[in-house]
Amino acid sequence: MRLPNHIGIIPDGNRRWAVSKGMSKEEGYNPGISPGLQLLRLCKQVGIKEVTYYGFTVDNTKRPKNQRLAFTDACIKAVDVISKENASLLVVGNTESDMFPKELLPYTKRKSFGDGGIKVNFLVNYGWEWDLNKIKEGEKSSKKVVSYINSSYISRVDLIIRWGGRRRLSGFLPVQSIYSDFYVVDDYWPDFKPEHFFDALDWYSKQDITLGG
Amino acid sequence: MRLPNHIGIIPDGNRRWAVSKGMSKEEGYNPGISPGLQLLRLCKQVGIKEVTYYGFTVDNTKRPKNQRLAFTDACIKAVDVISKENASLLVVGNTESDMFPKELLPYTKRKSFGDGGIKVNFLVNYGWEWDLNKIKEGEKSSKKVVSYINSSYISRVDLIIRWGGRRRLSGFLPVQSIYSDFYVVDDYWPDFKPEHFFDALDWYSKQDITLGG
């Protein structure tokens, strides 16, 4: 089976999940940590080389404070959990804003944990405009932009899997997503099941990859 | 019904359609012109304010020459057809390359035809990297990028409809597509039916629009 090298994960639907369980919205984030770890282990098992998690965005930080604190805390915990696996971990986001949690600053340079291996990128206080704005400092004599964006250490994404039913990118790595195939799972992220992942891989293996050609 | 202001059209599947009819691949483009006109008239009928057609891209021009000539010719004809409607028309693409057809140069500034009205953007020899590369000339003291891209005269896209079954953007306006909802029609573009459009509008009206918030 032809596998994607790099998978992007949009773990959406935490708040809708919480509400559907009679919980308050901010209680939907912590139940997303264990699915993230499960998914990472599955990626390693099948031989995926790189995975990028959409933690939270600059847009997201405009939500009510109790939600913001809850998703920030869940991201800190998720990064901690990943750092106990064999993985090469990088946190990417706007560190110059107060919304970036200080606890994650040590992860903003790629570091290997355990035996290393799979590259894991975790987007924290990531903004598409922050990402693209860096192009202004790019070499004008070059026609390339890929190496000048703020997220340039993250490679092209082959497959994006989004949970929670919405069919949109919501600002996820606009440059790396140019040619990505996009798979949507209707279930909410906290209801993650391994079959979501395997169905997405199966679907991806049947796509004709042309990179725009 | 809540309508999108701006719809992006990715009219894919021309070559697969031709092959399925026992024709050669390059014969698949001309049969895409009439659907484009039909769709434009439907957009006007329901009150859509702006529509953008994905004509051809810099990536596409690397295809065999007979295909390149065929899709270029179909785009010239399509723009001609649109210029006979009531519409405010703009062609956007890299005019500095030989691949940009001279016939379309007069349309690279927005011009009203007939009674004007709906904004129609037609991407011709458009490249996502060409589009973003212009950011290098942007004002460094600003944190914005939207006004500095080459396609800055094209507004945010609310709904993208792609024919031909593929679930990817293939470089379509990365900045304007940041928050777009993405609807895929499995039929090939030359098999366009009005119900594709109405189904997409119906689906869109049920989406919860958050712009990343």
Tab-separated table of C-alpha atoms in Angstrom:
chain	number	residue	atom	x	y	z
A	1	MET	CA	0.000	0.000	0.000
A	2	ARG	CA	1.329	3.454	-0.928
A	3	LEU	CA	1.671	5.422	2.321
A	4	PRO	CA	1.830	9.167	2.885
A	5	ASN	CA	5.193	10.405	4.160
A	6	HIS	CA	3.677	13.173	6.179
A	7	ILE	CA	0.224	13.303	7.769
A	8	GLY	CA	-1.442	16.452	9.113
A	9	ILE	CA	-3.918	15.974	11.955
A	10	ILE	CA	-6.749	18.440	12.615
A	11	PRO	CA	-8.284	17.154	15.860
A	12	ASP	CA	-11.553	19.079	15.758
A	13	GLY	CA	-14.839	18.645	17.601
A	14	ASN	CA	-13.654	18.669	21.232
A	15	ARG	CA	-16.232	21.232	22.330
A	16	ARG	CA	-19.104	19.658	20.424
A	17	TRP	CA	-18.129	16.308	21.952
A	18	ALA	CA	-18.169	17.775	25.465
A	19	VAL	CA	-21.571	19.393	24.920
A	20	SER	CA	-22.954	16.132	23.522
A	21	LYS	CA	-21.893	14.448	26.794
A	22	GLY	CA	-23.515	17.142	28.939
A	23	MET	CA	-20.118	18.565	29.904
A	24	SER	CA	-18.988	22.170	29.550
A	25	LYS	CA	-17.083	23.041	26.394
A	26	GLU	CA	-13.659	23.428	27.982
A	27	GLU	CA	-13.873	19.887	29.346
A	28	GLY	CA	-13.564	18.572	25.787
A	29	TYR	CA	-9.832	19.140	25.409
A	30	ASN	CA	-8.188	16.782	27.903
A	31	PRO	CA	-10.010	13.770	26.438
A	32	GLY	CA	-8.148	14.552	23.184
A	33	ILE	CA	-4.702	13.799	24.607
A	34	SER	CA	-4.942	10.020	24.726
A	35	PRO	CA	-6.224	9.779	21.104
A	36	GLY	CA	-3.188	11.820	20.043
A	37	LEU	CA	-0.833	9.335	21.632
A	38	GLN	CA	-2.739	6.366	20.204
A	39	LEU	CA	-2.552	7.889	16.739
A	40	LEU	CA	1.173	8.591	17.058
A	41	ARG	CA	1.838	4.966	17.954
A	42	LEU	CA	-0.202	3.788	14.971
A	43	CYS	CA	1.771	6.117	12.688
A	44	LYS	CA	5.035	4.643	13.931
A	45	GLN	CA	3.680	1.125	13.590
A	46	VAL	CA	2.841	1.504	9.893
A	47	GLY	CA	5.967	3.531	9.077
A	48	ILE	CA	4.771	7.134	8.679
A	49	LYS	CA	7.812	9.457	8.630
A	50	GLU	CA	6.302	12.731	9.852
A	51	VAL	CA	3.113	13.845	11.570
A	52	THR	CA	1.900	17.359	12.376
A	53	TYR	CA	-0.749	18.065	15.023
A	54	TYR	CA	-2.855	21.197	14.864
A	55	GLY	CA	-2.667	22.186	18.532
A	56	PHE	CA	-4.139	25.665	18.745
A	57	THR	CA	-4.042	28.777	16.609
A	58	VAL	CA	-3.817	32.518	17.013
A	59	ASP	CA	-7.463	32.596	15.848
A	60	ASN	CA	-8.443	30.142	18.615
A	61	THR	CA	-7.006	32.368	21.349
A	62	LYS	CA	-9.875	34.815	20.788
A	63	ARG	CA	-12.260	32.315	22.390
A	64	PRO	CA	-13.486	32.676	26.009
A	65	LYS	CA	-10.645	32.565	28.536
A	66	ASN	CA	-11.663	29.321	30.245
A	67	GLN	CA	-11.558	27.557	26.862
A	68	ARG	CA	-8.229	29.146	25.990
A	69	LEU	CA	-6.677	28.010	29.261
A	70	ALA	CA	-8.101	24.517	28.777
A	71	PHE	CA	-6.766	23.975	25.250
A	72	THR	CA	-3.403	25.516	26.136
A	73	ASP	CA	-3.102	23.176	29.099
A	74	ALA	CA	-4.088	20.178	26.968
A	75	CYS	CA	-1.392	21.064	24.424
A	76	ILE	CA	1.267	21.319	27.142
A	77	LYS	CA	0.245	17.899	28.418
A	78	ALA	CA	0.160	16.421	24.914
A	79	VAL	CA	3.696	17.602	24.170
A	80	ASP	CA	4.836	16.152	27.480
A	81	VAL	CA	3.243	12.811	26.615
A	82	ILE	CA	4.905	12.767	23.165
A	83	SER	CA	8.299	13.592	24.707
A	84	LYS	CA	8.133	10.251	26.521
A	85	GLU	CA	7.892	8.365	23.194
A	86	ASN	CA	10.569	7.643	20.627
A	87	ALA	CA	10.159	10.708	18.438
A	88	SER	CA	11.885	13.771	17.059
A	89	LEU	CA	9.735	16.612	18.326
A	90	LEU	CA	9.319	20.223	17.231
A	91	VAL	CA	6.813	22.818	18.484
A	92	VAL	CA	6.026	25.535	15.916
A	93	GLY	CA	4.149	28.756	16.596
A	94	ASN	CA	4.374	32.426	17.427
A	95	THR	CA	6.506	32.506	20.578
A	96	GLU	CA	6.543	36.299	20.673
A	97	SER	CA	2.973	36.497	21.931
A	98	ASP	CA	1.793	35.989	25.525
A	99	MET	CA	-0.495	33.257	24.253
A	100	PHE	CA	2.479	30.973	23.673
A	101	PRO	CA	2.943	28.840	26.817
A	102	LYS	CA	6.436	29.274	28.306
A	103	GLU	CA	6.465	25.577	29.227
A	104	LEU	CA	6.808	24.720	25.540
A	105	LEU	CA	9.676	27.080	24.659
A	106	PRO	CA	12.298	24.301	25.130
A	107	TYR	CA	10.619	22.348	22.311
A	108	THR	CA	10.870	25.069	19.663
A	109	LYS	CA	14.110	23.546	18.411
A	110	ARG	CA	13.764	19.982	17.136
A	111	LYS	CA	14.922	17.470	19.722
A	112	SER	CA	15.045	13.687	19.694
A	113	PHE	CA	13.459	11.757	22.528
A	114	GLY	CA	14.106	8.093	23.263
A	115	ASP	CA	15.387	6.461	20.090
A	116	GLY	CA	14.098	9.353	17.961
A	117	GLY	CA	12.551	8.275	14.684
A	118	ILE	CA	9.259	9.745	13.506
A	119	LYS	CA	9.214	13.523	13.178
A	120	VAL	CA	6.388	15.034	15.215
A	121	ASN	CA	5.469	18.674	14.734
A	122	PHE	CA	3.051	20.293	17.134
A	123	LEU	CA	1.500	23.636	16.172
A	124	VAL	CA	1.020	25.875	19.206
A	125	ASN	CA	-0.224	29.452	18.892
A	126	TYR	CA	0.241	28.957	15.167
A	127	GLY	CA	-1.113	31.585	12.776
A	128	TRP	CA	-1.223	31.300	8.997
A	129	GLU	CA	-0.544	35.018	8.666
A	130	TRP	CA	2.344	34.827	11.141
A	131	ASP	CA	3.693	31.940	9.054
A	132	LEU	CA	3.445	33.734	5.697
A	133	ASN	CA	4.532	37.114	7.040
A	134	LYS	CA	8.090	35.798	7.310
A	135	ILE	CA	8.233	35.684	3.489
A	136	LYS	CA	8.823	39.452	3.640
A	137	GLU	CA	12.350	38.685	4.820
A	138	GLY	CA	12.921	36.238	1.948
A	139	GLU	CA	15.573	36.602	-0.740
A	140	LYS	CA	14.028	38.729	-3.486
A	141	SER	CA	16.229	37.321	-6.239
A	142	SER	CA	14.687	33.869	-5.607
A	143	LYS	CA	11.260	32.865	-6.915
A	144	LYS	CA	10.823	30.409	-4.055
A	145	VAL	CA	8.841	30.990	-0.906
A	146	VAL	CA	8.880	27.568	0.796
A	147	SER	CA	12.185	28.089	2.588
A	148	TYR	CA	11.216	31.528	3.901
A	149	ILE	CA	8.026	30.822	5.836
A	150	ASN	CA	8.128	30.583	9.633
A	151	SER	CA	7.212	26.884	9.484
A	152	SER	CA	9.918	26.040	6.937
A	153	TYR	CA	11.158	23.118	9.061
A	154	ILE	CA	7.873	21.349	8.411
A	155	SER	CA	7.785	19.478	5.109
A	156	ARG	CA	5.000	19.186	2.524
A	157	VAL	CA	1.940	17.393	3.926
A	158	ASP	CA	0.637	14.460	1.846
A	159	LEU	CA	-2.536	13.645	3.726
A	160	ILE	CA	-4.588	15.790	6.082
A	161	ILE	CA	-7.095	14.030	8.324
A	162	ARG	CA	-9.668	16.223	10.004
A	163	TRP	CA	-12.015	14.986	12.711
A	164	GLY	CA	-15.362	16.596	13.522
A	165	GLY	CA	-16.911	16.694	10.040
A	166	ARG	CA	-15.836	20.092	8.791
A	167	ARG	CA	-14.413	20.343	5.309
A	168	ARG	CA	-11.979	23.193	5.607
A	169	LEU	CA	-8.346	23.851	6.481
A	170	SER	CA	-8.938	26.646	9.039
A	171	GLY	CA	-5.482	28.059	8.412
A	172	PHE	CA	-3.533	24.794	8.721
A	173	LEU	CA	-0.094	25.238	7.090
A	174	PRO	CA	-1.262	26.886	3.849
A	175	VAL	CA	2.027	26.307	2.020
A	176	GLN	CA	2.570	22.696	3.048
A	177	SER	CA	-1.110	21.914	2.286
A	178	ILE	CA	-1.018	23.117	-1.339
A	179	TYR	CA	-1.098	19.561	-2.746
A	180	SER	CA	-2.420	17.647	0.280
A	181	ASP	CA	-5.234	15.160	-0.026
A	182	PHE	CA	-7.935	15.932	2.486
A	183	TYR	CA	-9.837	13.258	4.404
A	184	VAL	CA	-12.677	14.107	6.786
A	185	VAL	CA	-13.886	11.939	9.684
A	186	ASP	CA	-17.351	12.842	10.903
A	187	ASP	CA	-16.739	11.634	14.471
A	188	TYR	CA	-15.434	14.109	17.018
A	189	TRP	CA	-11.728	13.882	17.891
A	190	PRO	CA	-12.205	12.503	21.454
A	191	ASP	CA	-14.101	9.613	19.810
A	192	PHE	CA	-10.987	8.664	17.809
A	193	LYS	CA	-10.891	5.043	16.660
A	194	PRO	CA	-7.954	3.311	14.931
A	195	GLU	CA	-10.257	2.493	12.010
A	196	HIS	CA	-10.520	6.233	11.202
A	197	PHE	CA	-6.779	6.239	10.609
A	198	PHE	CA	-6.731	3.009	8.616
A	199	ASP	CA	-9.702	4.122	6.484
A	200	ALA	CA	-7.872	7.376	5.719
A	201	LEU	CA	-4.702	5.479	4.725
A	202	ASP	CA	-6.730	3.149	2.553
A	203	TRP	CA	-8.442	6.085	0.818
A	204	TYR	CA	-5.122	7.886	0.350
A	205	SER	CA	-3.534	4.828	-1.244
A	206	LYS	CA	-6.127	5.013	-4.035
A	207	GLN	CA	-5.571	8.688	-4.858
A	208	ASP	CA	-3.684	9.654	-7.973
A	209	ILE	CA	-0.887	11.961	-6.788
A	210	THR	CA	0.070	14.551	-9.417
A	211	LEU	CA	1.376	17.543	-7.396
A	212	GLY	CA	-0.615	19.836	-9.654
A	213	GLY	CA	0.930	18.471	-12.882
B	1	MET	CA	-30.838	30.205	2.890
B	2	ARG	CA	-27.407	31.584	3.851
B	3	LEU	CA	-25.422	32.001	0.619
B	4	PRO	CA	-21.677	32.235	0.103
B	5	ASN	CA	-20.495	35.639	-1.129
B	6	HIS	CA	-17.667	34.193	-3.149
B	7	ILE	CA	-17.456	30.754	-4.770
B	8	GLY	CA	-14.272	29.170	-6.111
B	9	ILE	CA	-14.673	26.706	-8.969
B	10	ILE	CA	-12.138	23.933	-9.634
B	11	PRO	CA	-13.374	22.403	-12.895
B	12	ASP	CA	-11.383	19.167	-12.809
B	13	GLY	CA	-11.744	15.894	-14.706
B	14	ASN	CA	-11.705	17.120	-18.317
B	15	ARG	CA	-9.065	14.599	-19.400
B	16	ARG	CA	-10.622	11.697	-17.549
B	17	TRP	CA	-13.979	12.614	-19.086
B	18	ALA	CA	-12.460	12.617	-22.601
B	19	VAL	CA	-10.768	9.252	-22.072
B	20	SER	CA	-14.031	7.794	-20.718
B	21	LYS	CA	-15.688	8.867	-23.986
B	22	GLY	CA	-12.963	7.287	-26.148
B	23	MET	CA	-11.589	10.729	-27.047
B	24	SER	CA	-8.012	11.926	-26.657
B	25	LYS	CA	-7.221	13.820	-23.458
B	26	GLU	CA	-6.884	17.265	-25.017
B	27	GLU	CA	-10.403	16.997	-26.411
B	28	GLY	CA	-11.749	17.237	-22.858
B	29	TYR	CA	-11.267	20.984	-22.444
B	30	ASN	CA	-13.631	22.624	-24.949
B	31	PRO	CA	-16.635	20.720	-23.519
B	32	GLY	CA	-15.903	22.556	-20.247
B	33	ILE	CA	-16.717	26.003	-21.647
B	34	SER	CA	-20.489	25.691	-21.798
B	35	PRO	CA	-20.746	24.367	-18.192
B	36	GLY	CA	-18.756	27.410	-17.078
B	37	LEU	CA	-21.282	29.752	-18.675
B	38	GLN	CA	-24.223	27.775	-17.290
B	39	LEU	CA	-22.736	27.964	-13.814
B	40	LEU	CA	-22.105	31.697	-14.079
B	41	ARG	CA	-25.727	32.303	-15.009
B	42	LEU	CA	-26.900	30.211	-12.056
B	43	CYS	CA	-24.624	32.204	-9.738
B	44	LYS	CA	-26.160	35.453	-10.958
B	45	GLN	CA	-29.652	34.015	-10.664
B	46	VAL	CA	-29.278	33.158	-6.974
B	47	GLY	CA	-27.337	36.323	-6.092
B	48	ILE	CA	-23.711	35.197	-5.672
B	49	LYS	CA	-21.445	38.261	-5.564
B	50	GLU	CA	-18.135	36.847	-6.797
B	51	VAL	CA	-16.946	33.690	-8.523
B	52	THR	CA	-13.397	32.545	-9.325
B	53	TYR	CA	-12.630	29.938	-11.977
B	54	TYR	CA	-9.438	27.895	-11.814
B	55	GLY	CA	-8.430	28.128	-15.470
B	56	PHE	CA	-4.912	26.732	-15.670
B	57	THR	CA	-1.818	26.875	-13.496
B	58	VAL	CA	1.914	27.182	-13.876
B	59	ASP	CA	2.062	23.523	-12.754
B	60	ASN	CA	-0.356	22.525	-15.542
B	61	THR	CA	1.865	24.024	-18.238
B	62	LYS	CA	4.372	21.204	-17.706
B	63	ARG	CA	1.930	18.784	-19.342
B	64	PRO	CA	2.341	17.600	-22.977
B	65	LYS	CA	2.197	20.475	-25.467
B	66	ASN	CA	-1.018	19.414	-27.209
B	67	GLN	CA	-2.805	19.442	-23.847
B	68	ARG	CA	-1.289	22.791	-22.940
B	69	LEU	CA	-2.435	24.348	-26.194
B	70	ALA	CA	-5.895	22.855	-25.757
B	71	PHE	CA	-6.496	24.138	-22.220
B	72	THR	CA	-5.018	27.545	-23.058
B	73	ASP	CA	-7.338	27.826	-26.039
B	74	ALA	CA	-10.343	26.753	-23.942
B	75	CYS	CA	-9.529	29.446	-21.357
B	76	ILE	CA	-9.297	32.140	-24.052
B	77	LYS	CA	-12.691	31.043	-25.375
B	78	ALA	CA	-14.202	30.906	-21.892
B	79	VAL	CA	-13.086	34.461	-21.089
B	80	ASP	CA	-14.531	35.600	-24.403
B	81	VAL	CA	-17.845	33.935	-23.586
B	82	ILE	CA	-17.954	35.558	-20.122
B	83	SER	CA	-17.189	38.984	-21.615
B	84	LYS	CA	-20.501	38.764	-23.461
B	85	GLU	CA	-22.409	38.461	-20.152
B	86	ASN	CA	-23.210	41.111	-17.567
B	87	ALA	CA	-20.151	40.736	-15.366
B	88	SER	CA	-17.140	42.513	-13.923
B	89	LEU	CA	-14.246	40.426	-15.207
B	90	LEU	CA	-10.624	40.074	-14.079
B	91	VAL	CA	-7.982	37.631	-15.324
B	92	VAL	CA	-5.267	36.875	-12.742
B	93	GLY	CA	-2.011	35.050	-13.431
B	94	ASN	CA	1.669	35.371	-14.218
B	95	THR	CA	1.721	37.532	-17.344
B	96	GLU	CA	5.517	37.642	-17.407
B	97	SER	CA	5.796	34.078	-18.712
B	98	ASP	CA	5.370	32.928	-22.316
B	99	MET	CA	2.660	30.588	-21.091
B	100	PHE	CA	0.292	33.507	-20.490
B	101	PRO	CA	-1.830	33.952	-23.648
B	102	LYS	CA	-1.446	37.471	-25.120
B	103	GLU	CA	-5.123	37.431	-26.067
B	104	LEU	CA	-6.019	37.728	-22.369
B	105	LEU	CA	-3.735	40.631	-21.457
B	106	PRO	CA	-6.562	43.192	-21.919
B	107	TYR	CA	-8.496	41.459	-19.134
B	108	THR	CA	-5.812	41.748	-16.454
B	109	LYS	CA	-7.409	44.927	-15.172
B	110	ARG	CA	-10.978	44.516	-13.947
B	111	LYS	CA	-13.474	45.634	-16.541
B	112	SER	CA	-17.269	45.696	-16.550
B	113	PHE	CA	-19.151	44.104	-19.421
B	114	GLY	CA	-22.808	44.692	-20.194
B	115	ASP	CA	-24.496	45.899	-17.016
B	116	GLY	CA	-21.581	44.650	-14.868
B	117	GLY	CA	-22.665	43.036	-11.613
B	118	ILE	CA	-21.141	39.776	-10.441
B	119	LYS	CA	-17.358	39.798	-10.078
B	120	VAL	CA	-15.788	37.026	-12.140
B	121	ASN	CA	-12.128	36.156	-11.625
B	122	PHE	CA	-10.447	33.801	-14.036
B	123	LEU	CA	-7.081	32.313	-13.057
B	124	VAL	CA	-4.804	31.911	-16.084
B	125	ASN	CA	-1.201	30.727	-15.746
B	126	TYR	CA	-1.748	31.147	-12.019
B	127	GLY	CA	0.882	29.816	-9.624
B	128	TRP	CA	0.567	29.667	-5.860
B	129	GLU	CA	4.279	30.403	-5.480
B	130	TRP	CA	4.054	33.314	-7.919
B	131	ASP	CA	1.127	34.587	-5.856
B	132	LEU	CA	2.900	34.351	-2.489
B	133	ASN	CA	6.269	35.518	-3.788
B	134	LYS	CA	4.884	39.040	-4.045
B	135	ILE	CA	4.725	39.157	-0.224
B	136	LYS	CA	8.489	39.807	-0.335
B	137	GLU	CA	7.667	43.332	-1.495
B	138	GLY	CA	5.184	43.850	1.360
B	139	GLU	CA	5.473	46.466	4.080
B	140	LYS	CA	7.625	44.941	6.844
B	141	SER	CA	6.130	47.081	9.595
B	142	SER	CA	2.718	45.492	8.921
B	143	LYS	CA	1.782	42.023	10.170
B	144	LYS	CA	-0.659	41.566	7.298
B	145	VAL	CA	-0.016	39.613	4.131
B	146	VAL	CA	-3.429	39.614	2.406
B	147	SER	CA	-2.949	42.938	0.653
B	148	TYR	CA	0.521	42.051	-0.635
B	149	ILE	CA	-0.112	38.867	-2.612
B	150	ASN	CA	-0.311	39.000	-6.396
B	151	SER	CA	-3.995	38.022	-6.289
B	152	SER	CA	-4.917	40.686	-3.728
B	153	TYR	CA	-7.831	41.879	-5.876
B	154	ILE	CA	-9.555	38.558	-5.270
B	155	SER	CA	-11.466	38.411	-1.979
B	156	ARG	CA	-11.721	35.597	0.569
B	157	VAL	CA	-13.443	32.508	-0.865
B	158	ASP	CA	-16.352	31.141	1.173
B	159	LEU	CA	-17.109	27.969	-0.744
B	160	ILE	CA	-14.896	25.978	-3.104
B	161	ILE	CA	-16.597	23.462	-5.379
B	162	ARG	CA	-14.311	20.947	-7.065
B	163	TRP	CA	-15.502	18.598	-9.793
B	164	GLY	CA	-13.800	15.298	-10.643
B	165	GLY	CA	-13.709	13.710	-7.188
B	166	ARG	CA	-10.337	14.851	-5.889
B	167	ARG	CA	-10.163	16.246	-2.379
B	168	ARG	CA	-7.359	18.732	-2.635
B	169	LEU	CA	-6.753	22.380	-3.464
B	170	SER	CA	-3.925	21.867	-5.993
B	171	GLY	CA	-2.577	25.347	-5.334
B	172	PHE	CA	-5.889	27.223	-5.643
B	173	LEU	CA	-5.520	30.665	-3.977
B	174	PRO	CA	-3.884	29.498	-0.728
B	175	VAL	CA	-4.535	32.754	1.126
B	176	GLN	CA	-8.155	33.242	0.064
B	177	SER	CA	-8.871	29.530	0.786
B	178	ILE	CA	-7.693	29.633	4.421
B	179	TYR	CA	-11.266	29.449	5.802
B	180	SER	CA	-13.130	28.126	2.737
B	181	ASP	CA	-15.565	25.265	2.988
B	182	PHE	CA	-14.716	22.596	0.451
B	183	TYR	CA	-17.343	20.651	-1.495
B	184	VAL	CA	-16.412	17.869	-3.903
B	185	VAL	CA	-18.530	16.636	-6.820
B	186	ASP	CA	-17.536	13.208	-8.080
B	187	ASP	CA	-18.742	13.825	-11.658
B	188	TYR	CA	-16.256	15.202	-14.155
B	189	TRP	CA	-16.552	18.900	-14.998
B	190	PRO	CA	-17.897	18.451	-18.561
B	191	ASP	CA	-20.761	16.475	-16.977
B	192	PHE	CA	-21.793	19.540	-14.948
B	193	LYS	CA	-25.424	19.567	-13.838
B	194	PRO	CA	-27.217	22.451	-12.088
B	195	GLU	CA	-28.027	20.096	-9.195
B	196	HIS	CA	-24.288	19.915	-8.357
B	197	PHE	CA	-24.365	23.637	-7.732
B	198	PHE	CA	-27.611	23.602	-5.768
B	199	ASP	CA	-26.450	20.643	-3.664
B	200	ALA	CA	-23.246	22.524	-2.850
B	201	LEU	CA	-25.209	25.641	-1.834
B	202	ASP	CA	-27.527	23.555	0.285
B	203	TRP	CA	-24.570	21.875	2.031
B	204	TYR	CA	-22.850	25.220	2.549
B	205	SER	CA	-25.941	26.754	4.146
B	206	LYS	CA	-25.724	24.122	6.910
B	207	GLN	CA	-22.068	24.752	7.772
B	208	ASP	CA	-21.167	26.626	10.903
B	209	ILE	CA	-18.909	29.471	9.763
B	210	THR	CA	-16.349	30.447	12.417
B	211	LEU	CA	-13.381	31.848	10.437
B	212	GLY	CA	-11.047	29.896	12.675
B	213	GLY	CA	-12.494	31.354	15.895
